[in-house]
Amino acid sequence: MTTSRKLPDTYNVSTYGDGAEYDYTSLAAWEADTDTDLVAAGAGEVLDVAEGGYDDSAVVAGAVTSSTLFRVIRAAAGAENRCRKDAGARFVSAVRNLLIQWDEAYGGVYDLGLCLGARNDSSWRFLLRLNAAYARAAGCFAYDSVNNGTGQMLGIYPRNTAGISCVANCLAHNVDRGFYVDDVGAGNTAYMYNCTAAGCTYGVHAYRGTVEAKNCAVEGNDTNYYAAAGAAINKTACTDGDGVVFEDQQSGDLHLAEADAAARNQGADLSADPVFAFDDDIDGDTRNPAGWDVGADEFLFRESLADGVFAVDAAHPSVQAPPLKMSFSAAVPSAAFSALAPSVAFSCRE
Amino acid sequence: MVVEFLIAAASEPEPWRKKEGDVICARPAGRPWGKKERTAGLIVRARGISLEDALSLAGPHYDGGVVSAKRRHAIPLEEIRAGWLPGMDLSRVRDRSDDYQPLLSAGVVVDFSEPVAVCFDKRRGRFKYEARRRP
């Protein structure tokens, strides 16, 4: 698998959470401590955010980085947000004006939930702003952030002026402007790959610059795509209100539903993309090489079963029982299981 | 509202990196601090300031939508020592191997409502009040 959560070649890991057992309880403290010459040190810095909701923010800027040595803020293993509003690692604030701003070249923000709640004033706020070349976000979920006044909430916001920003496998739900692009410098482009926006005022809003959107599911927003004068949104294999069926769009579970036909297997294979190659999805699952889905989620049949011996048949097309996980290396239509009679027994062990 | 600030205990040589006294972060008092935070700086408990104002002291300064200074405000260690805790050992505060939090240990709460010099605005180059607090 080629992950969209790119990491430094070598790195130090610090822990973040709510308790004295963690290295950090403040993003800004980690940021200040790791604002160093990472190239001279020969190691990047990664912050693992534990399960929980945190009222916190940081501007990440100043470290000396390279394409192989940079900083990352990510959900700790097992705390990935996975499009959940009430679980996973997430930054939630009712008083702050930003959550994460990335102002240094390279780096990544992965698998975090981001929410600034409802406001009623004239301020513009943003949840995640990628304000530097080669800053990346993957697996992040911007949600429930609206300004009922004249101000705006900007969800995931590439704004670099000197290079490429890439956002992959990210989602926005119930945000004024789910994905917003501004000030992408002359000749530069913001890349949005396999992202999903639903229930927003604007799904994808390009104010200035060019957005190269591939495999994006943009559905059920007041305006799905909006490019201001002089801006452009180039779409490849994207949906635009095409009737994608999510698990529960109203509540914000933007995983694809089994009933969907508009997004499943309709995407382009980006595993060899020259700008940002990857083949995983919001859940960290490998995308189906026989047909990528559009949006952040690659649909998988899922069923949780206890360890042991059980039947895999039409009623149990796939098996997942943590820590055990069984998947199929190629697409298997559910109808194929109907041919398995009376049933096939798999013995599953850790 | 009682808040806590984490103040940088040492300066980095590069101009855009943290300097001694810089306000790194602010939050409501009472939550535990992390292992590396307790040795990275001085924790200053304060009252007489709202959470929103405390957060703004820890925020960046923007010029035209661009961050021009990651940390605009500082609470100088010398002012804290001279005004609130004369016995504070600055060499221990600066020692990153030393889990030394003298203000918390002594129960000192800095009062932002007092019209004295506490928080230095680096952009403007001045304290809000000029008077020095001396116990």
XYZ file of C-alpha atoms in Angstrom:
485
model
C 0.000 0.000 0.000
C 1.140 3.532 -0.757
C -0.119 5.658 2.064
C -1.479 9.164 1.759
C -0.100 9.781 5.264
C 3.472 10.496 4.229
C 6.006 10.396 7.042
C 9.588 11.591 7.362
C 12.261 9.052 6.530
C 13.338 9.072 10.172
C 11.538 10.787 13.013
C 11.013 11.216 16.717
C 7.552 10.555 18.118
C 5.965 12.558 20.924
C 2.612 11.877 22.506
C -0.277 14.289 23.022
C -3.309 13.885 25.201
C -5.101 15.057 28.303
C -2.971 13.843 31.185
C 0.435 14.057 32.796
C 1.439 10.753 31.226
C 1.656 12.362 27.793
C 4.631 14.336 26.525
C 2.429 17.263 25.578
C -1.009 18.554 26.420
C -0.624 21.615 24.200
C -0.053 21.699 20.445
C 1.788 25.002 20.735
C 4.213 23.585 23.293
C 5.090 20.720 20.961
C 5.369 23.165 18.091
C 7.732 25.415 20.033
C 9.891 22.491 21.154
C 10.228 21.019 17.677
C 10.704 24.314 15.843
C 14.312 23.429 15.088
C 16.598 22.568 12.204
C 15.269 19.116 11.433
C 17.685 18.664 8.549
C 20.704 19.268 10.758
C 19.200 17.012 13.403
C 18.596 14.299 10.828
C 15.111 13.494 12.062
C 11.574 14.707 11.564
C 9.079 15.148 14.390
C 5.732 13.387 14.699
C 3.062 14.146 17.276
C 0.652 11.307 18.035
C -2.673 12.671 19.301
C -4.555 10.330 21.599
C -8.281 9.637 21.501
C -10.288 12.609 22.723
C -11.609 16.069 21.942
C -9.215 18.941 22.643
C -9.718 22.688 22.755
C -6.356 23.584 21.292
C -4.656 25.186 18.323
C -1.244 25.886 16.834
C 0.565 27.702 14.089
C 3.302 25.404 12.812
C 6.102 27.495 11.354
C 9.806 28.068 11.350
C 11.452 24.660 11.386
C 14.056 23.873 8.754
C 12.577 20.992 6.795
C 13.112 18.998 3.633
C 11.092 16.611 1.514
C 12.199 13.763 3.777
C 12.491 15.498 7.143
C 9.456 17.417 8.338
C 6.820 17.630 11.053
C 3.557 15.724 11.299
C 0.536 15.974 13.571
C -1.531 12.821 13.367
C -3.991 10.743 15.293
C -2.368 8.029 17.362
C -2.868 4.475 16.194
C -6.423 3.468 16.995
C -7.531 7.099 17.444
C -7.900 7.956 13.769
C -10.988 10.074 13.311
C -12.486 8.039 10.467
C -15.291 10.531 9.889
C -16.624 10.498 13.443
C -17.906 13.571 15.239
C -17.977 12.061 18.685
C -14.893 9.868 18.701
C -11.324 9.694 17.524
C -8.671 12.344 17.925
C -10.213 15.742 17.284
C -9.727 19.424 17.966
C -12.906 21.180 18.933
C -13.227 24.747 20.132
C -16.013 27.219 20.717
C -13.668 30.157 21.333
C -10.659 29.878 19.036
C -10.260 31.454 15.628
C -8.190 28.694 14.077
C -7.242 25.142 14.888
C -4.145 24.313 12.850
C -2.233 26.567 10.502
C 0.740 25.073 8.671
C 3.203 27.755 7.633
C 6.334 25.764 6.875
C 7.268 23.756 3.807
C 6.457 20.073 3.873
C 4.658 18.409 6.740
C 1.380 16.663 7.273
C -1.824 16.648 9.288
C -3.463 13.248 9.365
C -6.648 11.612 10.591
C -7.890 14.387 12.879
C -11.390 15.702 13.426
C -11.697 19.493 13.334
C -14.598 21.600 14.588
C -15.056 25.258 15.513
C -18.782 25.068 16.252
C -21.350 27.744 15.537
C -20.594 31.467 15.761
C -22.528 34.570 14.948
C -20.215 37.430 14.072
C -18.241 38.942 11.209
C -14.973 37.031 11.608
C -13.501 34.598 9.128
C -12.051 31.517 10.787
C -10.444 28.381 9.515
C -10.052 24.868 10.763
C -6.965 23.698 8.881
C -4.970 26.077 6.737
C -2.086 24.718 4.670
C -0.150 27.860 4.076
C 3.108 26.522 2.700
C 4.446 24.461 -0.156
C 4.124 20.706 0.100
C 2.030 20.807 3.226
C -0.389 17.894 3.170
C -3.542 16.772 4.867
C -4.973 13.279 4.743
C -7.842 11.612 6.491
C -9.002 14.802 8.219
C -12.654 15.571 8.866
C -13.886 19.169 9.103
C -17.381 19.352 10.538
C -20.096 21.419 12.196
C -18.449 24.813 11.805
C -20.757 27.573 10.670
C -20.978 31.300 11.147
C -24.533 32.555 11.235
C -23.373 36.157 10.961
C -21.489 37.726 8.101
C -18.297 35.832 8.929
C -17.302 32.497 7.465
C -15.865 29.196 8.563
C -13.322 27.764 6.150
C -12.834 24.041 6.576
C -9.755 22.636 4.887
C -7.956 25.521 3.310
C -4.903 25.184 1.050
C -3.394 28.624 0.700
C 0.198 28.088 -0.295
C 1.903 30.658 -2.426
C 4.977 28.796 -3.610
C 4.392 25.193 -4.475
C 2.004 22.325 -4.144
C -0.504 21.712 -1.406
C -2.166 18.357 -1.448
C -5.260 17.245 0.392
C -6.289 13.608 0.142
C -8.976 11.461 1.714
C -10.387 14.420 3.649
C -14.025 15.212 4.349
C -16.147 18.212 5.185
C -19.672 18.200 6.541
C -21.790 21.130 7.679
C -19.109 23.785 7.211
C -19.620 27.171 5.548
C -16.944 26.398 2.966
C -15.872 22.787 3.249
C -12.776 23.125 1.087
C -11.505 26.598 0.316
C -8.583 27.584 -1.864
C -7.038 31.014 -1.901
C -3.805 32.624 -2.996
C -2.353 29.627 -4.723
C 0.583 31.353 -6.334
C 0.995 31.962 -10.023
C 1.625 28.702 -11.785
C 0.840 26.706 -8.669
C -2.045 24.416 -7.967
C -3.812 22.987 -4.949
C -4.531 19.314 -5.352
C -7.623 17.727 -3.864
C -7.699 13.980 -4.263
C -10.479 11.676 -3.144
C -12.128 14.202 -0.865
C -15.777 14.374 0.133
C -17.881 17.436 0.876
C -21.553 17.256 1.836
C -23.997 19.446 3.682
C -21.832 22.557 3.360
C -22.794 25.972 2.061
C -19.993 25.625 -0.494
C -18.455 22.204 -1.019
C -15.366 23.398 -2.875
C -14.759 27.127 -3.163
C -11.835 28.431 -5.185
C -11.398 32.101 -4.433
C -8.042 32.493 -6.108
C -5.780 29.994 -7.831
C -6.375 26.632 -9.432
C -7.746 23.504 -7.845
C -6.975 20.170 -9.424
C -9.740 17.962 -8.059
C -9.618 14.242 -8.739
C -12.053 11.620 -7.466
C -13.890 14.108 -5.251
C -17.452 13.439 -4.109
C -19.176 16.796 -3.723
C -22.810 16.241 -2.927
C -25.702 17.937 -1.256
C -24.057 21.286 -0.612
C -25.909 24.520 -1.261
C -23.293 25.094 -3.969
C -21.125 22.110 -4.782
C -18.340 23.894 -6.675
C -17.702 27.592 -6.932
C -14.795 29.256 -8.675
C -14.560 33.014 -8.402
C -13.467 35.097 -11.349
C -9.884 34.219 -12.179
C -9.952 31.002 -10.200
C -10.453 27.540 -11.641
C -11.515 24.091 -10.506
C -10.420 21.338 -12.858
C -12.345 18.144 -12.160
C -11.349 14.601 -13.005
C -13.744 11.790 -12.101
C -15.540 13.986 -9.569
C -19.205 13.948 -8.699
C -21.292 17.096 -8.644
C -24.605 16.315 -7.050
C -24.789 13.001 -8.870
C -26.696 11.175 -6.179
C -23.898 9.567 -4.214
C -25.396 7.580 -1.346
C -23.615 7.904 1.973
C -24.159 5.839 5.102
C -25.842 8.762 6.842
C -25.372 12.113 5.183
C -27.636 13.900 7.649
C -25.489 13.008 10.628
C -22.209 13.257 8.750
C -21.221 9.632 8.258
C -19.886 10.066 4.751
C -18.776 6.505 4.213
C -20.261 5.129 1.029
C -23.370 3.056 1.432
C -23.803 -0.303 -0.175
C -26.674 1.172 -2.170
C -24.420 3.726 -3.839
C -23.800 3.461 -7.544
C -22.633 6.986 -8.351
C -19.274 6.864 -6.575
C -18.356 3.214 -6.276
C -15.819 2.157 -8.894
C -16.134 5.484 -10.694
C -12.766 6.976 -9.722
C -9.424 7.217 -11.445
C -6.504 5.164 -10.192
C -4.132 7.601 -8.463
C -1.653 5.005 -7.261
C 0.873 6.309 -9.774
C -0.189 9.938 -9.789
C 2.826 12.103 -10.598
C 1.950 14.712 -7.977
C 0.677 12.642 -5.081
C 0.500 8.894 -5.419
C -1.407 6.864 -2.857
C -3.845 3.987 -2.714
C -5.439 4.109 0.721
C -8.654 5.727 1.941
C -10.060 7.577 4.950
C -10.116 4.351 6.946
C -6.607 3.316 5.962
C -7.989 0.572 3.760
C -6.347 -0.187 0.458
C -8.343 1.022 -2.509
C -9.735 -1.466 -4.918
C -7.249 -1.718 -7.793
C -10.034 -2.908 -10.049
C -11.967 0.317 -9.593
C -11.345 3.223 -7.258
C -14.321 4.786 -5.559
C -14.924 8.519 -5.672
C -14.613 10.341 -2.364
C -12.677 9.693 0.806
C -14.086 6.266 1.471
C -13.406 3.103 -0.471
C -16.471 0.976 0.050
C -15.863 -2.347 1.740
C -18.306 -4.928 2.881
C -17.850 -5.122 6.596
C -19.006 -7.462 9.226
C -17.760 -7.897 12.763
C -17.637 -11.433 14.023
C -16.081 -13.101 17.010
C -12.885 -15.036 16.464
C -13.461 -18.629 15.630
C -14.760 -20.810 12.892
C -17.655 -19.415 10.948
C -19.113 -19.377 7.530
C -18.404 -16.853 4.847
C -21.395 -16.776 2.618
C -23.715 -14.292 1.070
C -24.618 -13.002 4.510
C -20.981 -12.534 5.531
C -19.138 -11.200 2.514
C -16.269 -9.807 4.491
C -14.908 -10.280 7.928
C -13.405 -7.842 10.349
C -12.847 -8.674 13.980
C -10.061 -6.550 15.477
C -7.220 -7.270 15.728
C -7.958 -9.816 13.065
C -8.897 -8.505 9.679
C -9.645 -10.450 6.556
C -9.965 -8.814 3.217
C -9.842 -9.879 -0.358
C -7.032 -8.879 -2.672
C -9.377 -8.226 -5.563
C -12.928 -7.088 -5.951
C -15.408 -9.837 -5.232
C -19.000 -8.988 -6.042
C -21.369 -9.952 -3.325
C -23.273 -12.049 -5.810
C -20.273 -14.332 -6.087
C -20.873 -15.556 -2.576
C -24.250 -16.819 -3.568
C -22.455 -19.471 -5.539
C -20.785 -20.798 -2.430
C -23.068 -23.548 -1.296
C -23.688 -24.699 1.255
C -20.956 -22.443 2.739
C -17.209 -22.075 3.028
C -15.648 -22.238 6.482
C -12.650 -20.081 7.325
C -10.691 -20.592 10.498
C -9.479 -17.193 11.609
C -6.743 -16.707 14.164
C -4.573 -13.811 15.233
C -11.439 32.625 35.565
C -8.007 31.347 36.457
C -5.815 30.539 33.488
C -2.365 29.114 33.052
C 0.309 30.228 30.617
C 3.303 28.225 29.522
C 6.231 30.612 29.151
C 9.375 29.787 27.185
C 12.263 29.294 29.569
C 15.057 29.735 27.062
C 15.725 31.509 23.794
C 16.493 29.950 20.449
C 19.094 31.828 18.391
C 17.050 32.197 15.206
C 14.927 35.362 15.232
C 11.616 33.679 14.462
C 11.904 30.997 17.125
C 10.873 31.192 20.737
C 12.531 33.633 23.072
C 12.711 33.519 26.830
C 9.426 34.725 28.272
C 7.382 34.157 25.128
C 3.830 33.077 25.814
C 3.671 29.633 24.229
C 0.119 28.729 25.127
C -2.756 29.516 27.469
C -5.644 27.516 28.844
C -7.946 27.212 31.831
C -6.102 26.271 35.015
C -6.389 22.870 36.559
C -5.459 20.449 33.800
C -2.213 18.534 34.147
C 0.707 19.494 31.928
C 2.691 16.983 29.908
C 6.050 15.516 30.799
C 8.012 17.600 28.309
C 6.040 20.765 29.027
C 6.948 20.817 32.700
C 10.610 21.094 31.820
C 10.212 23.204 28.672
C 9.060 26.351 30.366
C 7.574 28.154 33.302
C 3.920 27.639 34.098
C 2.310 30.906 35.205
C -1.096 30.811 36.842
C -3.049 34.035 36.395
C -6.349 35.644 37.225
C -7.948 38.898 36.206
C -8.010 37.924 32.561
C -10.616 36.187 30.448
C -9.861 32.969 28.629
C -10.385 34.711 25.311
C -7.877 37.413 26.214
C -5.437 34.816 27.494
C -5.708 32.883 24.244
C -5.093 36.037 22.268
C -1.872 36.626 24.199
C -0.706 33.215 23.060
C -1.714 33.730 19.459
C 0.288 34.896 16.473
C 0.322 38.343 14.970
C -1.034 38.685 11.464
C -0.191 41.224 8.807
C -2.548 41.025 5.863
C -3.641 37.513 6.685
C -0.081 36.252 6.971
C 1.569 35.356 10.257
C 4.310 37.891 10.804
C 5.126 36.796 14.349
C 4.292 33.417 15.778
C 4.443 34.732 19.317
C 3.695 38.370 19.898
C 3.525 38.534 23.683
C 5.941 37.676 26.461
C 5.847 37.549 30.237
C 9.468 38.291 31.153
C 10.880 35.921 33.749
C 12.664 38.807 35.456
C 9.361 40.626 35.964
C 7.804 37.524 37.462
C 10.712 37.019 39.799
C 10.968 40.639 40.839
C 7.251 41.183 41.236
C 5.845 37.919 42.488
C 8.522 35.455 43.589
C 11.936 36.939 44.426
C 13.239 33.544 45.399
C 12.652 32.036 41.979
C 15.848 30.439 40.673
C 16.102 31.419 37.011
C 18.932 29.001 36.309
C 16.674 26.161 37.381
C 13.798 27.525 35.302
C 16.091 27.477 32.267
C 17.360 23.957 32.961
C 15.397 21.593 30.720
C 16.326 18.609 32.823
C 14.771 20.154 35.936
C 11.067 19.724 36.673
C 10.974 23.021 38.516
C 7.722 24.961 38.681
C 8.265 27.463 41.483
C 5.116 29.512 40.923
C 2.854 26.505 41.163
C 4.754 25.171 44.149
C 4.466 28.497 45.963
C 0.827 28.978 45.010
C 1.569 32.254 43.243
C -1.204 33.606 41.035
C -0.271 36.574 38.867
C -3.052 39.140 38.780
C -3.557 40.689 35.363
C -6.024 43.196 36.767
C -3.245 44.971 38.668
C -2.042 48.057 36.732
C 1.550 46.857 36.624
C 3.902 45.565 33.975
C 3.203 41.897 33.335
C 2.757 41.108 29.686
C 5.086 42.615 27.100
C 3.791 43.331 23.610
C 6.829 42.661 21.438
C 5.318 44.283 18.387
C 4.609 47.545 20.144
C 7.677 47.270 22.314
C 5.967 48.062 25.554
C 4.013 46.800 28.517
C 0.379 47.724 28.909
C 1.335 49.413 32.193
C 4.706 50.877 33.021
C 4.591 50.521 36.806
C 6.682 47.687 38.196
C 5.238 45.413 40.811
C 7.592 44.947 43.702
C 6.355 43.027 46.738
